[in-house]
CSV table of C-alpha atoms in Angstrom, one decimal:
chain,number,residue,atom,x,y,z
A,1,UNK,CA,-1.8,-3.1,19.7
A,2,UNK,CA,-1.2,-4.4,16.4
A,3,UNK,CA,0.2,-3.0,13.4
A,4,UNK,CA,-2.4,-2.7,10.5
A,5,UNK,CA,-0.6,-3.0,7.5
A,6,UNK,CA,-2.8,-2.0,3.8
A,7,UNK,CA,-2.5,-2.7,0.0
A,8,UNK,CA,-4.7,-0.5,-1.9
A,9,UNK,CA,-6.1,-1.6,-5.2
A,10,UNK,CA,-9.0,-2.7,-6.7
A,11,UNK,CA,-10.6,-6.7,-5.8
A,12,UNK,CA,-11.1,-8.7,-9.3
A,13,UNK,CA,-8.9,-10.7,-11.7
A,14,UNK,CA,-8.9,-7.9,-14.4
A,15,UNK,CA,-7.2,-5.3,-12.2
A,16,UNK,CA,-5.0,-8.0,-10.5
A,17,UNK,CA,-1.8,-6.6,-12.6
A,18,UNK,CA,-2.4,-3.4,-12.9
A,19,UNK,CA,-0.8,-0.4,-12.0
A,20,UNK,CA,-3.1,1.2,-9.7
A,21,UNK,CA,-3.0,-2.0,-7.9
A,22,UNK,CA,0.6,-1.6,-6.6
A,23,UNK,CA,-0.1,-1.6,-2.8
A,24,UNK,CA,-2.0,-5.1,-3.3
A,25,UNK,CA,1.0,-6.7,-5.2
A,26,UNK,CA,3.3,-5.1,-3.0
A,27,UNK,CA,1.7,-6.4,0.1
A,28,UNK,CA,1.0,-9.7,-1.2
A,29,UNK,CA,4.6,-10.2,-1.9
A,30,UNK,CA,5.2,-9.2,1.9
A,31,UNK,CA,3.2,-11.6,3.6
A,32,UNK,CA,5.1,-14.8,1.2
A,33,UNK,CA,8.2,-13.5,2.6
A,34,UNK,CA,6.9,-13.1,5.9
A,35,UNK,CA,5.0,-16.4,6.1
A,36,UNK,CA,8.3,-18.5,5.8
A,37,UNK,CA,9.5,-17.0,9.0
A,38,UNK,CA,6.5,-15.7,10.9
A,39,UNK,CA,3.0,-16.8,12.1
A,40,UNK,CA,0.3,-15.7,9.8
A,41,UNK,CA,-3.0,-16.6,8.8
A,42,UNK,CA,-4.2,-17.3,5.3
A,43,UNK,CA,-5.9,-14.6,3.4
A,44,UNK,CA,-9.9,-14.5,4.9
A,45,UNK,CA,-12.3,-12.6,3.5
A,46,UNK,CA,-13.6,-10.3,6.5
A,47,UNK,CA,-17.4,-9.7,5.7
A,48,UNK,CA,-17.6,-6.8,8.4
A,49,UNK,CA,-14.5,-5.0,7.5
A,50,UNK,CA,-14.8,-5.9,3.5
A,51,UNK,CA,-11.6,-6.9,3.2
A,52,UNK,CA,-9.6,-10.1,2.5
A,53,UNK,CA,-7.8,-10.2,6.0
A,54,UNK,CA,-4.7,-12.2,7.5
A,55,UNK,CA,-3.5,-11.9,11.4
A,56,UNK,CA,-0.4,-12.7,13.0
A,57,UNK,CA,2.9,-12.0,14.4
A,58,UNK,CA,5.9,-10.5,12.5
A,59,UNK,CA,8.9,-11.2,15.4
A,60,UNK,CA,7.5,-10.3,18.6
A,61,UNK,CA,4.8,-7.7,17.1
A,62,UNK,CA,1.2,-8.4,16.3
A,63,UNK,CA,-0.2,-8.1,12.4
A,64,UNK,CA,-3.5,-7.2,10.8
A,65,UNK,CA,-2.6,-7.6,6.9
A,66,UNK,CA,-5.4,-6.0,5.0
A,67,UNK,CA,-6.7,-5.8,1.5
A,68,UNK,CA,-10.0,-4.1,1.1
A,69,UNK,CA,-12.0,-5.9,-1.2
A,70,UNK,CA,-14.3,-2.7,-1.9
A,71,UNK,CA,-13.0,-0.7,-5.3
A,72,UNK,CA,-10.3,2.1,-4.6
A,73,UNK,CA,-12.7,4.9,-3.8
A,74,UNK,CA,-13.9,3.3,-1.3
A,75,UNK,CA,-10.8,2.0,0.7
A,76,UNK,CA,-11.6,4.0,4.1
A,77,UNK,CA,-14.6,2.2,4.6
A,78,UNK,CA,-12.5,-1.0,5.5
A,79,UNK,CA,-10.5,0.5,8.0
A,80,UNK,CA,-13.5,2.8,9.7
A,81,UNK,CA,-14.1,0.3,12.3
A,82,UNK,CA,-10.9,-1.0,12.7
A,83,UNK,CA,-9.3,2.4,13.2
A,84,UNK,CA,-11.0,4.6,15.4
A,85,UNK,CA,-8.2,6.2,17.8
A,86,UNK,CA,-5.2,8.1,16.9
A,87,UNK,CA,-3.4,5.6,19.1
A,88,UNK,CA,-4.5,2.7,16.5
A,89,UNK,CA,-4.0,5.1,13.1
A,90,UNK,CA,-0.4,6.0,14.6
A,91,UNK,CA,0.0,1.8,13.5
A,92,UNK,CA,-1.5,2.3,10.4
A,93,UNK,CA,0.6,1.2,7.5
A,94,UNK,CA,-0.7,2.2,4.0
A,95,UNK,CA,1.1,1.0,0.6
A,96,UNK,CA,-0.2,2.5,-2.7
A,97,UNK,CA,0.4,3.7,-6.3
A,98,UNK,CA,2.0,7.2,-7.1
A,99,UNK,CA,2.0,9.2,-10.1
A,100,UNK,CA,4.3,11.4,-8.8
A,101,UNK,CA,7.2,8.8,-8.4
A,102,UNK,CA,9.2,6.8,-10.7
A,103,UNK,CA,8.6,3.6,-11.5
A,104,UNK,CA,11.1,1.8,-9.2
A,105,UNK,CA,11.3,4.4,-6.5
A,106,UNK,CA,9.5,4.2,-3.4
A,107,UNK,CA,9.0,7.3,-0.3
A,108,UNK,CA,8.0,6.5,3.7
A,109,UNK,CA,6.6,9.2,4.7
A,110,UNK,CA,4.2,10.1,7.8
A,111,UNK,CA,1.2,12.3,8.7
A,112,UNK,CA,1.1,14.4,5.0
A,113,UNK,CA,-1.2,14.8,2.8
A,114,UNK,CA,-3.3,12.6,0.2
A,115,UNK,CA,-1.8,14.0,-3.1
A,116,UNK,CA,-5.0,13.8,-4.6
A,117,UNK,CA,-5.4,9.7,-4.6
A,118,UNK,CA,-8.8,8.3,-4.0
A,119,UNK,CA,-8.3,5.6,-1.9
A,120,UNK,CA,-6.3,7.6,0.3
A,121,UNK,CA,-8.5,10.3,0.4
A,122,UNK,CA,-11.6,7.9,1.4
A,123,UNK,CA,-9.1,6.6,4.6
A,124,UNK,CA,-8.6,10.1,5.5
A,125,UNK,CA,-12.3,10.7,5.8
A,126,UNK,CA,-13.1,7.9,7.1
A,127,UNK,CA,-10.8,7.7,10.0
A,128,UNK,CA,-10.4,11.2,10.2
A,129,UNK,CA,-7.0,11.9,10.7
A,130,UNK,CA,-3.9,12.1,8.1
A,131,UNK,CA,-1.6,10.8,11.0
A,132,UNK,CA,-0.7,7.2,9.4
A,133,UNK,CA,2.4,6.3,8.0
A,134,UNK,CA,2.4,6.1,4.1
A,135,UNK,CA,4.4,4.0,1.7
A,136,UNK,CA,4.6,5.5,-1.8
A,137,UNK,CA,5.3,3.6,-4.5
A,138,UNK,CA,6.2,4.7,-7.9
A,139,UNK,CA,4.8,3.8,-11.4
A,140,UNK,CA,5.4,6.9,-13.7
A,141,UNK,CA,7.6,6.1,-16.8
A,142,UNK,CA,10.8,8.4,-17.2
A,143,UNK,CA,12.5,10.4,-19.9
A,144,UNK,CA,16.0,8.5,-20.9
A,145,UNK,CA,17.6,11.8,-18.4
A,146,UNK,CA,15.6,10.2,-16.0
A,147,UNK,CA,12.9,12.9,-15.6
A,148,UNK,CA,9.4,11.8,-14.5
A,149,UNK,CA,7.0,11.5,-17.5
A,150,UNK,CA,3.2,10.9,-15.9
A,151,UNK,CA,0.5,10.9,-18.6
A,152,UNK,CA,-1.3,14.0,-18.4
A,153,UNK,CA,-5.3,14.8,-18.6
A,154,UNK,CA,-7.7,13.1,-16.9
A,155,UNK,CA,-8.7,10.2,-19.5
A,156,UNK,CA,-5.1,9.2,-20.0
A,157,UNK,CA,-4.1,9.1,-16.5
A,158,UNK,CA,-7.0,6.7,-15.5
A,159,UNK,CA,-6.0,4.3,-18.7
A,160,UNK,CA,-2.4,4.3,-18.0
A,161,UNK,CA,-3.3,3.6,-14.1
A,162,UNK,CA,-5.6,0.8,-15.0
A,163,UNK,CA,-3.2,-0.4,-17.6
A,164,UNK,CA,-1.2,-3.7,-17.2
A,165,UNK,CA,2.6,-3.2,-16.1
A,166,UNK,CA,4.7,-4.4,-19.2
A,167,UNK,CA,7.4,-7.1,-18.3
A,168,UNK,CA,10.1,-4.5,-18.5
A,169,UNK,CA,8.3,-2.7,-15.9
A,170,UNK,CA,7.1,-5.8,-13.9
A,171,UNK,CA,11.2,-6.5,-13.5
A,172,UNK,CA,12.0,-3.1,-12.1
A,173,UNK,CA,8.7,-3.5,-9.7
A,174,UNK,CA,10.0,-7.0,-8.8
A,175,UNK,CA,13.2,-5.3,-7.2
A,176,UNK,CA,11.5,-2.1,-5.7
A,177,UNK,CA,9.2,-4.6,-3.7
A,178,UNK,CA,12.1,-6.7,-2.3
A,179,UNK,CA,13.2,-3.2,-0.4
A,180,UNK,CA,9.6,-2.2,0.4
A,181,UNK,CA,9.5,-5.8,2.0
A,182,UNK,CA,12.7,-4.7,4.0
A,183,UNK,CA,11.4,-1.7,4.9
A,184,UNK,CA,8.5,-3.2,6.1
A,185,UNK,CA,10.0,-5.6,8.2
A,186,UNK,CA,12.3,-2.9,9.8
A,187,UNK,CA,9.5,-0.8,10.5
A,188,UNK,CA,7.3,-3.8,12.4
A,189,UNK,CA,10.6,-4.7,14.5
A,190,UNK,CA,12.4,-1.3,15.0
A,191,UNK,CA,9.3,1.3,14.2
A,192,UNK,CA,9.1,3.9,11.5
A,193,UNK,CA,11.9,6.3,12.6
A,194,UNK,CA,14.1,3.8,12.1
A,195,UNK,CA,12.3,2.6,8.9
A,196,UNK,CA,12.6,6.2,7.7
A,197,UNK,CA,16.0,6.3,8.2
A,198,UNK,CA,17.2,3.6,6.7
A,199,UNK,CA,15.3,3.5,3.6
A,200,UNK,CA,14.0,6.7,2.9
């Protein structure tokens, strides 16, 4: 049973940089690393599953690489078909934006709850369990002590989420997801216990 591996964000060149489209960047920059080494496919679009797709093998374990092409909300609707057992969902790899982490921080995490994010919310419903394995990533500023300062009120929190990432920041994401990519290849080859362990 393959591993099914997600980048949330939102399909179109104007939210391509953006903040809220972490888990795309961060999975795009997996699959260059892992297409030196590995057997993938190019990037397909997948009408049924509305989704720009690639399939595969990282070491001995099969890949479905997945970047739904519907907008945020909407996210579970790519995966309702393709995840319809707990078996399958226990293989479900989701990478994403969080508020509620600093920019260059990251959390594995497995089985909690959607901390009030769309996309992940629409998963949830749509394949009905919570029981996936998350990877947060973080894109709040911080204070110079290096307390978490996330824009507050609805308004601001959407622009600063659908706001470009200023070079600064782009460097400190550069390095975050060169140990996400890690993580991700540890978690393929060794599972998420391990995963956890190591880079949590």
């Amino acid at each position: 049973m393959s591993y099914i591996i997600v980048g949330l964000g939102n399909p179109g060149s104007e939210y391509q940089n953006t903040r809220h489209n972490t888990g795309r960047l961060v999975l795009n920059a997996f699959y260059k690393q892992a297409i030196k080494t590995n057997d993938l496919s190019e990037w397909k679009t997948d009408k049924k599953l509305l989704a720009l797709k690639s399939t595969g093998k990282v070491g001995a374990e099969s890949v479905i690489l997945l970047q739904p092409e519907t907008m945020m909300n909407n996210s579970g609707k790519s995966l309702r078909d393709l995840v319809n057992t707990l078996k399958k969902a226990a293989k479900l790899v989701v990478i994403y934006d969080d508020l509620d982490l600093s920019l260059g921080s990251y959390k594995i995490s497995f089985n909690r709850g959607t901390g009030g994010h769309r996309g992940l919310e629409s998963i949830v419903k749509n394949i009905k369990t919570k029981a996936f394995t998350r990877i947060r990533v973080g894109i709040s500023p911080t204070t110079p002590s290096g307390k978490i300062r996330k824009p507050q009120g609805e308004e601001k929190i959407i622009t600063f989420i659908l706001g470009q990432f200023k070079p600064a920041e782009q460097e400190a994401l550069t390095k975050v997801v060169k140990k996400i990519s890690a993580a991700l290849f540890c978690l393929i080859e060794e599972g998420r216990e391990q995963a956890m362990n190591v880079f949590n």
